Structures are given as structure tokens and as C-alpha cells.
Coordinates of C-alpha atoms in Angstrom, one line a residue:
Chain A
M1 CA 0.0 -0.2 0.0
S2 CA 1.4 3.4 -0.6
K3 CA 2.5 5.8 1.9
I4 CA 1.2 8.8 -0.2
L5 CA -1.3 8.1 -2.9
A6 CA -2.5 11.2 -5.6
K7 CA -5.3 10.5 -7.3
N8 CA -6.7 12.4 -10.3
L9 CA -4.2 15.5 -8.8
N10 CA -4.8 19.0 -10.7
L11 CA -3.3 22.7 -9.4
W12 CA -4.0 25.7 -10.8
Y13 CA -2.2 29.2 -10.2
G14 CA -5.1 31.2 -11.6
T15 CA -5.7 29.8 -15.0
F16 CA -2.3 27.9 -15.6
H17 CA -2.7 24.6 -15.1
A18 CA 0.3 23.3 -13.3
L19 CA -0.5 19.8 -12.8
Q20 CA -2.7 18.1 -14.8
N21 CA -4.5 15.0 -13.9
I22 CA -1.7 13.4 -11.5
N23 CA -1.7 9.7 -10.4
L24 CA 1.0 8.0 -8.4
G25 CA 1.6 6.5 -5.2
F26 CA 4.8 6.7 -3.1
G27 CA 5.9 3.8 -1.0
E28 CA 6.6 3.7 2.3
R29 CA 10.1 4.0 3.6
R30 CA 11.5 4.4 0.0
I31 CA 13.3 7.0 -1.6
T32 CA 11.3 8.5 -4.6
A33 CA 12.5 11.1 -6.9
I34 CA 10.5 13.2 -9.3
I35 CA 12.5 14.3 -12.3
G36 CA 12.0 16.8 -14.8
P37 CA 13.5 19.9 -16.6
S38 CA 12.7 23.2 -14.7
G39 CA 9.4 24.3 -14.9
C40 CA 7.5 21.0 -15.1
G41 CA 5.8 21.4 -12.0
K42 CA 7.9 19.0 -9.5
S43 CA 8.5 21.4 -6.8
T44 CA 4.8 22.5 -7.1
L45 CA 3.8 18.3 -6.8
L46 CA 6.1 18.2 -3.8
R47 CA 4.2 20.9 -2.4
V48 CA 1.2 19.7 -2.9
F49 CA 2.0 16.9 -0.2
N50 CA 2.6 19.4 2.9
R51 CA 0.0 22.3 1.4
M52 CA 2.7 24.5 1.1
N53 CA 1.0 25.6 -1.5
D54 CA -1.7 27.1 0.2
V55 CA 0.0 30.5 0.7
V56 CA 0.2 31.0 -2.9
E57 CA -2.4 33.6 -4.1
G58 CA -5.0 32.3 -6.6
V59 CA -3.8 28.6 -6.4
K60 CA -6.8 26.3 -6.7
V61 CA -6.4 22.2 -6.6
G62 CA -8.7 19.3 -7.6
G63 CA -8.4 15.4 -6.9
E64 CA -7.2 13.7 -3.9
V65 CA -4.1 13.1 -1.6
L66 CA -4.4 10.0 0.7
I67 CA -1.8 10.5 3.1
D68 CA -2.1 7.1 5.4
N69 CA -5.8 6.7 3.5
E70 CA -6.4 10.3 4.7
N71 CA -7.3 12.9 2.5
I72 CA -5.0 15.9 3.2
F73 CA -7.6 18.3 1.8
D74 CA -10.3 17.4 3.9
G75 CA -8.5 18.7 7.2
D76 CA -9.5 21.7 8.6
F77 CA -7.0 24.1 9.9
N78 CA -5.6 22.0 12.9
D79 CA -5.0 19.2 10.0
L80 CA -2.7 21.8 8.5
V81 CA -0.6 22.0 11.5
K82 CA -1.0 18.1 12.0
L83 CA -0.4 17.4 8.0
R84 CA 2.5 19.6 8.4
K85 CA 4.3 17.5 11.6
K86 CA 3.7 14.3 9.4
V87 CA 4.7 15.8 6.2
G88 CA 8.9 17.7 6.9
M89 CA 10.5 19.5 4.4
V90 CA 13.8 19.9 3.3
F91 CA 14.7 23.1 1.3
Q92 CA 17.0 23.8 -2.0
R93 CA 18.8 26.6 -0.2
P94 CA 19.7 25.2 3.6
N95 CA 17.9 27.9 5.7
P96 CA 19.0 27.3 9.2
F97 CA 17.7 30.1 11.6
P98 CA 20.0 32.8 12.9
L99 CA 19.8 30.8 16.2
S100 CA 22.3 28.5 18.0
I101 CA 22.5 25.0 16.6
Y102 CA 20.7 23.7 19.4
E103 CA 17.6 26.5 19.6
N104 CA 17.6 25.4 15.2
I105 CA 16.7 21.9 16.5
V106 CA 14.4 22.5 19.3
F107 CA 12.5 25.3 17.5
G108 CA 9.4 22.9 16.0
L109 CA 9.4 21.3 19.6
K110 CA 9.0 24.5 21.9
V111 CA 6.4 25.8 19.7
H112 CA 4.3 22.6 19.8
H113 CA 5.1 22.3 23.0
L114 CA 5.2 18.4 22.0
V115 CA 7.5 17.5 24.5
K116 CA 8.8 18.1 27.8
K117 CA 11.7 20.6 28.3
K118 CA 14.2 18.0 29.8
E119 CA 13.6 15.6 26.6
F120 CA 14.9 18.5 24.2
N121 CA 18.5 17.3 25.1
A122 CA 18.2 13.8 24.2
I123 CA 16.0 14.8 21.2
V124 CA 18.7 17.7 20.0
Q125 CA 21.7 14.4 20.4
E126 CA 19.3 11.8 18.4
S127 CA 18.4 14.2 15.6
L128 CA 22.2 15.2 15.4
E129 CA 22.9 11.5 15.1
S130 CA 20.9 10.7 12.5
V131 CA 22.4 13.5 10.1
M132 CA 25.8 12.6 11.4
L133 CA 26.5 15.3 13.3
W134 CA 26.6 14.9 16.5
N135 CA 30.1 14.1 17.1
D136 CA 31.4 17.3 15.0
L137 CA 29.3 19.5 16.8
K138 CA 28.5 18.2 20.4
N139 CA 30.8 20.7 22.1
K140 CA 29.3 24.2 20.3
L141 CA 25.7 23.2 20.4
H142 CA 25.0 26.7 21.3
K143 CA 27.5 28.1 18.7
N144 CA 25.1 30.1 16.2
A145 CA 24.0 27.6 13.0
L146 CA 25.0 30.6 10.5
G147 CA 28.8 29.6 11.3
L148 CA 28.7 25.9 9.8
S149 CA 29.6 24.9 6.5
L150 CA 26.7 24.8 3.8
E151 CA 26.7 20.9 4.1
Q152 CA 26.8 20.9 7.6
K153 CA 23.9 23.8 7.5
Q154 CA 21.8 21.2 5.0
R155 CA 22.4 18.4 7.4
L156 CA 21.5 20.8 10.4
C157 CA 18.2 21.0 8.4
I158 CA 17.5 18.1 8.1
A159 CA 17.6 17.4 11.7
R160 CA 15.3 20.0 12.5
T161 CA 13.1 18.6 10.3
I162 CA 13.3 15.0 11.5
A163 CA 13.3 16.7 15.5
V164 CA 9.3 17.4 15.0
K165 CA 9.5 13.3 14.1
P166 CA 7.6 13.5 10.9
D167 CA 7.0 10.1 8.6
I168 CA 7.5 11.7 5.6
V169 CA 10.7 14.0 4.6
L170 CA 10.0 16.1 0.9
M171 CA 13.3 17.4 -0.2
D172 CA 13.3 20.1 -3.0
E173 CA 16.3 19.8 -4.6
P174 CA 18.3 19.3 -1.3
C175 CA 21.8 19.2 -2.8
S176 CA 21.5 22.0 -5.9
A177 CA 23.3 24.5 -3.4
L178 CA 26.0 21.8 -2.6
D179 CA 29.4 20.7 -4.3
P180 CA 29.5 17.1 -5.6
Q181 CA 31.2 15.9 -2.2
A182 CA 28.8 17.2 0.2
T183 CA 26.1 16.0 -2.3
L184 CA 27.2 12.6 -2.2
K185 CA 27.3 13.3 1.4
I186 CA 23.7 14.0 1.9
E187 CA 23.0 11.1 -0.5
E188 CA 24.3 8.8 1.8
L189 CA 22.6 10.6 4.6
M190 CA 19.3 9.6 2.8
Q191 CA 20.1 5.8 2.1
R192 CA 20.4 6.1 6.1
L193 CA 17.1 8.0 6.4
K194 CA 15.1 6.0 4.6
K195 CA 15.2 2.9 7.3
D196 CA 12.7 5.8 9.2
Y197 CA 11.4 7.6 6.7
T198 CA 9.5 7.7 3.7
I199 CA 11.5 10.1 1.3
V200 CA 10.4 12.1 -1.9
I201 CA 13.3 14.0 -3.7
V202 CA 12.7 16.6 -6.4
T203 CA 15.9 16.9 -8.5
H204 CA 17.0 18.1 -12.0
N205 CA 20.3 16.0 -11.3
M206 CA 19.2 12.6 -13.3
Q207 CA 22.3 11.0 -11.8
Q208 CA 21.2 11.8 -8.5
A209 CA 18.0 10.3 -8.7
A210 CA 19.2 7.4 -10.4
R211 CA 21.9 6.8 -7.5
V212 CA 19.5 7.7 -4.6
S213 CA 16.2 6.2 -5.5
E214 CA 14.0 2.9 -6.0
D215 CA 11.3 4.6 -7.7
T216 CA 11.1 7.9 -10.6
G217 CA 8.6 9.8 -11.7
F218 CA 9.3 11.1 -14.7
M219 CA 7.4 15.0 -15.4
L220 CA 7.1 17.0 -18.3
L221 CA 4.6 20.3 -18.8
G222 CA 2.7 19.3 -15.5
E223 CA 1.9 15.9 -16.1
L224 CA 3.2 12.9 -15.1
I225 CA 4.6 11.4 -18.0
E226 CA 6.1 7.8 -16.5
F227 CA 6.3 6.4 -13.2
G228 CA 8.1 2.8 -12.1
R229 CA 11.2 1.6 -11.0
T230 CA 14.4 3.6 -11.3
A231 CA 15.9 0.9 -12.3
D232 CA 13.4 0.8 -15.5
I233 CA 12.9 4.3 -16.2
F234 CA 16.7 4.9 -16.6
T235 CA 17.5 1.4 -18.7
A236 CA 13.8 0.7 -20.3
P237 CA 11.9 4.1 -20.4
K238 CA 8.4 3.3 -21.9
D239 CA 7.7 6.8 -23.0
K240 CA 9.8 8.2 -25.8
R241 CA 10.1 11.7 -24.4
T242 CA 11.3 9.9 -20.6
E243 CA 14.3 8.0 -23.2
E244 CA 14.9 11.9 -24.7
Y245 CA 15.0 13.6 -21.3
I246 CA 17.3 10.8 -19.4
T247 CA 19.2 10.6 -22.7
G248 CA 19.8 14.8 -22.6
R249 CA 18.3 15.2 -26.1
Y250 CA 15.2 16.8 -24.5
G251 CA 15.3 21.0 -24.7
Chain B
M1 CA 39.0 69.8 -21.0
K2 CA 40.6 66.5 -20.2
T3 CA 38.0 63.8 -18.9
T4 CA 40.2 63.4 -15.4
T5 CA 40.0 67.2 -15.1
K6 CA 36.2 66.9 -15.5
Q7 CA 36.2 63.7 -13.4
K8 CA 38.0 65.7 -10.9
I9 CA 35.7 68.6 -11.2
A10 CA 32.6 66.6 -10.5
F11 CA 34.0 64.9 -7.3
S12 CA 34.9 68.3 -5.9
I13 CA 31.1 69.2 -6.1
L14 CA 29.9 66.4 -5.3
F15 CA 31.9 66.4 -1.9
L16 CA 31.5 69.7 -1.7
C17 CA 27.5 69.4 -1.4
T18 CA 28.0 66.5 1.3
I19 CA 30.0 68.9 3.5
I20 CA 27.5 71.4 3.1
V21 CA 25.1 69.1 4.5
V22 CA 27.3 68.2 7.6
L23 CA 28.1 72.1 8.3
P24 CA 24.4 73.2 9.8
V25 CA 24.6 70.1 12.1
V26 CA 28.4 71.0 13.0
C27 CA 27.5 74.8 13.6
I28 CA 24.0 74.1 15.8
F29 CA 26.3 72.1 18.1
W30 CA 29.3 74.4 18.4
I31 CA 27.0 77.8 19.1
I32 CA 24.9 75.8 21.8
I33 CA 27.8 73.8 23.3
K34 CA 29.8 77.5 23.4
N35 CA 26.8 79.5 24.6
G36 CA 25.7 76.7 26.7
Y37 CA 28.2 74.8 28.3
K38 CA 28.7 76.9 31.4
G39 CA 25.2 76.6 32.4
I40 CA 25.0 72.9 32.5
T41 CA 25.4 72.4 36.5
W42 CA 23.9 69.6 38.2
Q43 CA 21.8 72.4 40.0
F44 CA 20.3 73.3 36.5
I45 CA 19.4 69.6 35.8
T46 CA 17.6 69.0 38.7
A47 CA 16.5 71.9 40.2
M48 CA 13.0 74.0 39.8
P49 CA 12.8 76.9 37.8
T50 CA 12.7 80.0 40.0
E51 CA 12.6 83.8 40.0
G52 CA 10.4 83.6 36.7
M53 CA 12.6 81.2 35.5
R54 CA 15.4 83.4 35.0
Q55 CA 17.3 81.5 37.5
G56 CA 17.1 77.9 39.1
G57 CA 16.9 74.9 36.6
V58 CA 15.2 72.6 34.1
Y59 CA 14.1 70.0 36.0
P60 CA 10.3 70.0 35.7
A61 CA 11.2 70.4 31.9
I62 CA 13.1 67.1 31.5
V63 CA 10.5 65.1 33.7
G64 CA 7.8 66.7 31.1
T65 CA 9.5 65.6 28.0
L66 CA 10.5 62.2 29.6
Y67 CA 6.9 61.3 30.9
L68 CA 5.4 62.6 27.3
V69 CA 8.2 60.8 25.3
C70 CA 7.6 57.5 26.9
L71 CA 3.9 57.4 27.2
S72 CA 3.7 58.2 23.6
I73 CA 5.6 55.0 22.8
V74 CA 3.7 53.0 24.6
F75 CA 0.9 54.1 22.4
S76 CA 2.3 54.2 19.3
L77 CA 5.0 51.5 19.3
P78 CA 2.4 48.6 19.8
M79 CA 0.0 50.2 17.4
G80 CA 2.7 50.8 14.5
V81 CA 4.1 47.3 15.0
M82 CA 0.7 45.4 14.6
A83 CA -0.3 47.7 12.0
A84 CA 2.9 47.1 10.3
V85 CA 2.8 43.0 10.8
Y86 CA -0.8 43.2 9.0
L87 CA 0.1 45.2 6.2
N88 CA 3.8 43.4 5.4
E89 CA 2.3 39.7 6.4
Y90 CA -1.9 39.4 5.6
A91 CA -2.8 42.3 3.8
K92 CA -3.5 41.4 0.2
D93 CA -2.7 44.0 -2.7
N94 CA -6.1 45.2 -2.8
L95 CA -8.2 48.7 -2.9
L96 CA -8.5 48.6 0.7
T97 CA -4.6 48.0 1.6
R98 CA -3.5 50.6 -1.2
L99 CA -5.6 53.4 0.5
I100 CA -4.3 52.6 4.2
R101 CA -0.7 52.9 2.5
L102 CA -1.9 56.0 1.1
A103 CA -2.9 57.6 4.1
I104 CA 0.1 56.1 6.0
V105 CA 2.3 58.6 3.4
N106 CA -0.1 61.4 4.0
L107 CA 0.0 61.2 7.7
A108 CA 3.7 61.6 7.3
G109 CA 3.3 64.7 5.4
V110 CA 0.9 66.6 7.7
S111 CA 2.7 69.4 9.5
S112 CA 2.9 69.3 13.3
V113 CA 1.1 72.3 13.8
V114 CA -2.0 70.4 12.2
Y115 CA -1.3 67.6 14.5
G116 CA -1.3 69.9 17.5
L117 CA -4.7 71.4 16.4
F118 CA -6.3 67.8 16.3
G119 CA -4.6 66.7 19.6
L120 CA -6.7 69.7 20.7
A121 CA -9.9 69.2 19.1
L122 CA -9.9 65.2 19.6
F123 CA -8.4 64.3 22.9
V124 CA -8.0 67.8 24.8
T125 CA -11.9 69.0 24.2
F126 CA -13.9 66.0 22.6
M127 CA -12.8 63.1 24.5
K128 CA -12.1 65.5 27.8
F129 CA -8.7 64.6 28.5
G130 CA -8.3 68.5 28.9
V131 CA -4.8 69.7 28.6
S132 CA -2.8 67.0 29.9
I133 CA 0.0 64.6 29.8
L134 CA -2.3 61.8 28.1
S135 CA -3.4 64.4 25.4
G136 CA -0.2 65.6 24.2
A137 CA 1.0 61.6 24.6
L138 CA -1.4 60.7 22.6
T139 CA -1.0 63.3 19.9
L140 CA 2.9 62.3 19.6
A141 CA 1.9 59.2 19.0
I142 CA -0.3 59.6 16.2
M143 CA 2.6 61.9 14.6
N144 CA 4.8 58.9 15.5
L145 CA 2.7 56.4 13.6
P146 CA 3.8 56.8 10.4
V147 CA 7.6 56.4 11.3
I148 CA 7.2 53.5 13.2
I149 CA 5.1 51.8 10.7
T150 CA 7.5 51.8 7.8
A151 CA 10.4 51.4 9.8
S152 CA 8.8 48.4 11.0
R153 CA 7.5 47.3 7.7
E154 CA 11.0 47.5 6.6
A155 CA 12.1 45.7 9.5
L156 CA 9.7 42.7 8.4
A157 CA 10.5 42.9 5.0
S158 CA 14.0 42.2 5.5
V159 CA 13.4 38.7 7.4
P160 CA 14.1 36.5 4.6
Y161 CA 10.7 34.4 3.1
S162 CA 12.7 31.1 3.5
F163 CA 12.0 32.0 7.4
R164 CA 8.4 31.9 7.0
E165 CA 8.5 28.8 4.7
V166 CA 11.0 26.6 7.1
S167 CA 8.6 27.7 9.7
L168 CA 5.2 26.9 8.2
S169 CA 6.6 23.8 6.8
L170 CA 7.6 22.6 10.7
G171 CA 4.0 22.9 10.9
L172 CA 3.5 26.1 12.6
S173 CA 0.4 28.5 11.7
R174 CA 0.8 31.6 10.6
W175 CA 0.3 33.6 13.5
Q176 CA 3.0 31.0 15.4
T177 CA 5.5 31.7 12.3
I178 CA 5.2 35.4 12.6
R179 CA 5.1 35.1 16.1
H180 CA 8.5 32.9 16.5
S181 CA 9.9 33.2 13.0
V182 CA 9.8 36.4 11.9
L183 CA 9.0 39.4 14.5
P184 CA 12.2 38.1 16.6
F185 CA 14.1 39.0 13.7
A186 CA 13.0 42.1 13.1
I187 CA 12.5 43.6 16.8
P188 CA 16.1 45.6 16.8
G189 CA 15.0 47.1 13.2
I190 CA 11.7 48.0 15.1
L191 CA 13.5 49.5 17.8
T192 CA 15.9 51.6 15.9
G193 CA 12.9 53.2 14.2
A194 CA 10.8 53.3 17.2
I195 CA 14.0 55.5 19.0
L196 CA 14.4 57.6 15.7
S197 CA 10.5 58.7 15.9
L198 CA 10.7 59.2 19.4
A199 CA 13.8 61.7 19.2
R200 CA 11.9 63.5 16.8
A201 CA 8.9 63.9 19.0
A202 CA 11.1 64.8 22.2
G203 CA 11.6 67.8 19.9
E204 CA 8.3 69.0 18.7
T205 CA 6.8 72.0 20.0
A206 CA 4.1 72.4 17.9
P207 CA 1.9 69.1 18.8
I208 CA 2.6 69.8 22.2
L209 CA 1.8 73.0 22.2
F210 CA -2.1 73.4 22.9
T211 CA -2.1 69.9 24.4
V212 CA 0.2 69.4 27.4
A213 CA 2.5 72.2 27.5
A214 CA 2.4 74.5 30.9
F215 CA 4.2 78.3 30.7
Y216 CA 4.7 77.3 34.2
L217 CA 4.4 75.1 37.1
P218 CA 5.5 75.0 40.3
H219 CA 5.3 71.4 40.8
L220 CA 5.7 68.0 38.8
P221 CA 2.9 66.3 36.9
K222 CA 1.5 64.0 39.4
S223 CA -0.7 62.1 36.7
I224 CA -1.5 61.6 33.2
F225 CA -4.1 64.2 33.4
D226 CA -1.8 67.3 34.8
Q227 CA -0.3 69.3 32.4
A228 CA 3.5 69.5 32.1
M229 CA 6.3 71.8 31.2
V230 CA 8.1 70.4 28.1
L231 CA 11.6 71.3 27.1
P232 CA 11.0 72.2 23.9
Y233 CA 8.1 75.1 25.0
H234 CA 10.2 75.9 27.8
L235 CA 12.8 77.0 25.1
Y236 CA 10.2 78.9 23.4
I237 CA 9.0 80.9 26.1
I238 CA 12.3 81.7 27.9
S239 CA 13.6 83.1 24.3
T240 CA 10.6 85.0 23.4
Q241 CA 8.5 85.6 26.4
I242 CA 10.8 86.5 29.2
P243 CA 12.7 89.9 29.3
N244 CA 16.3 90.3 30.9
I245 CA 16.8 86.1 30.8
S246 CA 20.5 85.4 30.6
R247 CA 22.0 84.1 27.5
E248 CA 23.5 81.2 28.8
T249 CA 20.7 79.8 30.4
R250 CA 18.7 79.9 26.8
Y251 CA 21.5 78.2 25.5
A252 CA 22.1 75.7 28.6
T253 CA 18.5 74.6 27.5
A254 CA 18.9 74.1 24.1
F255 CA 21.9 72.0 25.0
V256 CA 19.8 69.7 27.4
L257 CA 17.3 69.4 24.7
V258 CA 19.5 68.4 22.0
G259 CA 21.3 66.1 24.3
I260 CA 18.3 64.4 25.2
V261 CA 17.4 63.7 21.3
F262 CA 21.3 63.5 20.5
T263 CA 21.7 60.3 23.5
M264 CA 18.3 58.4 21.8
N265 CA 19.9 58.8 18.1
I266 CA 23.3 57.5 19.4
F267 CA 21.6 54.4 21.1
A268 CA 19.3 53.8 17.5
V269 CA 23.0 54.0 15.7
I270 CA 24.4 51.6 18.4
I271 CA 21.1 48.9 18.0
R272 CA 21.3 49.2 14.5
S273 CA 25.0 48.2 14.2
R274 CA 24.7 45.3 16.2
L275 CA 22.2 44.3 14.4
R276 CA 24.4 44.6 11.3
K277 CA 26.9 42.4 12.7
K278 CA 24.5 39.7 13.7
K279 CA 22.5 39.7 10.2
K280 CA 24.4 37.6 7.8
W281 CA 21.7 35.4 6.6

């Protein structure tokens, strides 16, 4: 059964039909990559799953998205908070708050009053360990996070996301601001994280999709052209457009 | 003429204009300090005026000014910041919002004597607060609102959008996002604007003329419904209404007024420079 299931999903920005009749399912504790050229709607699709598009004016959504069999468009406001606790997001540019490392990680916990203050230390350690930063940073937890390297910042942002204990982590081109070496390290980290989380990654880097994901979806001009096992998509694409894109002949 | 010569002339003119901007400030400070510093004594700052204000100190006027300025910020800062939050974070770009923005710009352009008359009509007469610190503070608060709103909006707008995005993605509501992820990072900028506006308010005469200022009071104000002596008005009186007053007293009074305003501006500059150091995002 799919963790996330989109049925006849449509999205309009005003009159622009940005997502057209998308049907797909994301498997639990797997990494699914969404690839496609710029402007194909892959980031928009990702932002449907935690309803981040809601803040954009003039957005209309049709169809259903089921997460654990609950339609995310049915909820009232509280479900939006609930939804976003369940579905975390990592952004393109590492964006820690100009606060200490510690404060960054407990940011969500503090506001939500999810756990008692005395448990914060344990969660900070746990979160930093799962992004493999604990050993490097355990002695400078109260230093400003802006002093970290880009890669460390992105790891910290992932730690901040998983500190709220989501089920799903959405990653919107999480490595595009990083150098190749840092990119590989973040990819390693994703492999570790998939034991506990369902990961959806949007990337314009096809090699990255091929390296990290189990399933891949290829989008073009707001349509999902092809979806399947990553190995199949990259070795034996069924659609001609997919083939053209992955072999670099597109656009 | 050679290009380099032209360039030199252009630079010289630009530099000259810059210097001319600084000149009045330097002159004002120089004249006030030169003529007034002898009059600045502990007694002058802490004593009541005597001999028909020809002797003694300016203590009640200092107290009145501080009362007025503090009370006005109590009204204008929360209101201004909340209006700025609404305009920057919530307001859609529609006709109403544009009208509000236009009103704010125009409010900033209204001359201060008009504020004074408005305060007289609304607070003193209509709301029956009388000529009092409350009326004066409210009048100054309205005069300061556009400055505080504009400064606060700028401070809010300088907080990166990504902070809001992350915050929402962590499950915070829009209000929680503003409260925890935007306002804390905008506060230094907001405070800078507030202090600058206060410094201006402290030096204004016209808005307080009809709403609070007393010619002479033998005692300090006891509540916000009392009149008060206020420095700029006091300076105006001793300079124009009272014969045979020493030049030194007048300049010393100006010294105190300029000193208060200057100190506040310095505070604002310090806060701003600290903010710049911190703000690397």
C-alpha cells in the first residue's frame, strides 16, 4: 500500500494548469525521485503533499491526495498543522535560523509543546546523530548555526525537520546548493534515513535520482509522463519523451 | 577639457555638497555647546526654575519631556508594529490596502501644527482629557505612527522569506510563524525606528503646544491628567516671552534638549550597528 497516493490531482495557479491529472503512489520507507526539466511542476507537486502551495495566492487544487488513507484536503486548519508535523520538508538552500544549533533543532518542538523541556537534550542528540553531525557539533551546540559549512547547514536543516518526528520527508533539490562531495554525503544520509522515513526528492540531477531512489517519476509540462522503478525508467523507459530526457536529448 | 579634470571637478562638487549637509549640524552643536556649557550644572538639571524662570533649573521640563515621550511610545509602538505586521504579512494587494498605504504616507506629510490642533480638538476637547500629558502623548503617538509603521515594515520585509517557509513547513500556524520566526528577527530594526521617531517627538513643539505644555508649573506632574512643562516649549518661552533672561540659560536649555535627542539617536545607531553585525543571513 502506498504511503502517499495522489488521485486525479490537478492544480491551477490562476488560469495556469500547473499539474494535470496526476496519479501516483509513493511507497513507505522508500526514496522516490521526481525528475523533469525546470518548470515542469515537480516542485509544485512536492509542495502539494504538505500543502505549502496554500500560501500562494490564486492556487486551486482538485482531486485527492491520501496520506495513510486520509485525504489531506479534507482537514480543517488543525489538520494542516498535523499534516505538516507528519510531512516535513527540506529546502533547496540550507536555511537555518540565525540561532544556535540547539535552538534550531528544538524550534518546532518548542512551539508545538510536543515534549517536555527536559527531553530536549535527548532529542537534539538523537536528531544530530541521525544526520551524522553529533560528533562534530556536540561541543558547540550553543554556537550560531550560521557559522556552519553549507553541507553542515543542510544536515542541520534535515535534523530540524526530523526532530518533529515526521513520517515523510520531502526534499526540494536538497543538494543543488552543495558541491559534489557534499552532495554524495547527503545522498548517503538519505540512504540511512529511509529506514525510518518515506522520502520524496525533487531533483534536476538525473544521476542523483538514479543513485538514490527506488522509484522515479518523470514530469513534463505539468504531466506525469512515466512512473516506475528507477532501474526501469533509466534503462528501459516506455515513453519516448522520458527516453529523450534521460539521454539528454530533451530541450 | 581632459576627462580626468572633468572627473576631478565632478568629485569636488559632490564632496562640497556632502560637506554642506554636515555644516549646519556642526554649527548648531558648536554654537549651543560654546554658549551653553557653562550653564550646565547639576543644579540646572535637577532644580525647579525660580525667579520667573530666570534662575534655577529645568528639571520639571526634563521630567515632562521624558513622561511625554515614554507615554507616547506606549501607545504608538504596539499599534504601529501590529499595523505593520498586518500590512506586511497579511494584507492582500487590493484597493483597501493601497488606500491604507496612501494614508500612512500622507500622515507622515502632515505638518506638526496640524497634529497639535487635531489633538486639541480630539483629545483635549472632545474626549475631555483636558490639556494633559495623556492628550499630548496621544497626539505625539499619532504623529509617530507613520514613522514606526514604515520602519517596522522595512524590518519585517528584511526577514528572509525562507524563515517563514521553514516555519510553516514545521507545522507552525501563520500567527505562530510571525510570532516565532519573523518578529524576533525584526525587533532590532523596529526598535531603531521607534527610537528615531521618539527623538523627533522629544524635540517637537507644535503638537504639544495646545495639548500638554504649561507655561510654568511650580510642581511636577502627578498623573497623566496633569499639564506638564516640556523642554521645547520651555525653550520657546524663555527665548521669546521672558525679558532679561541670561543668554547662558537659554543656550543651556537648548543644550539639554539637543543632548536628549542626540543621546536617543546614538542609541538607535548602536542598536542598528549591532543588528548589522548579527544579520548575516
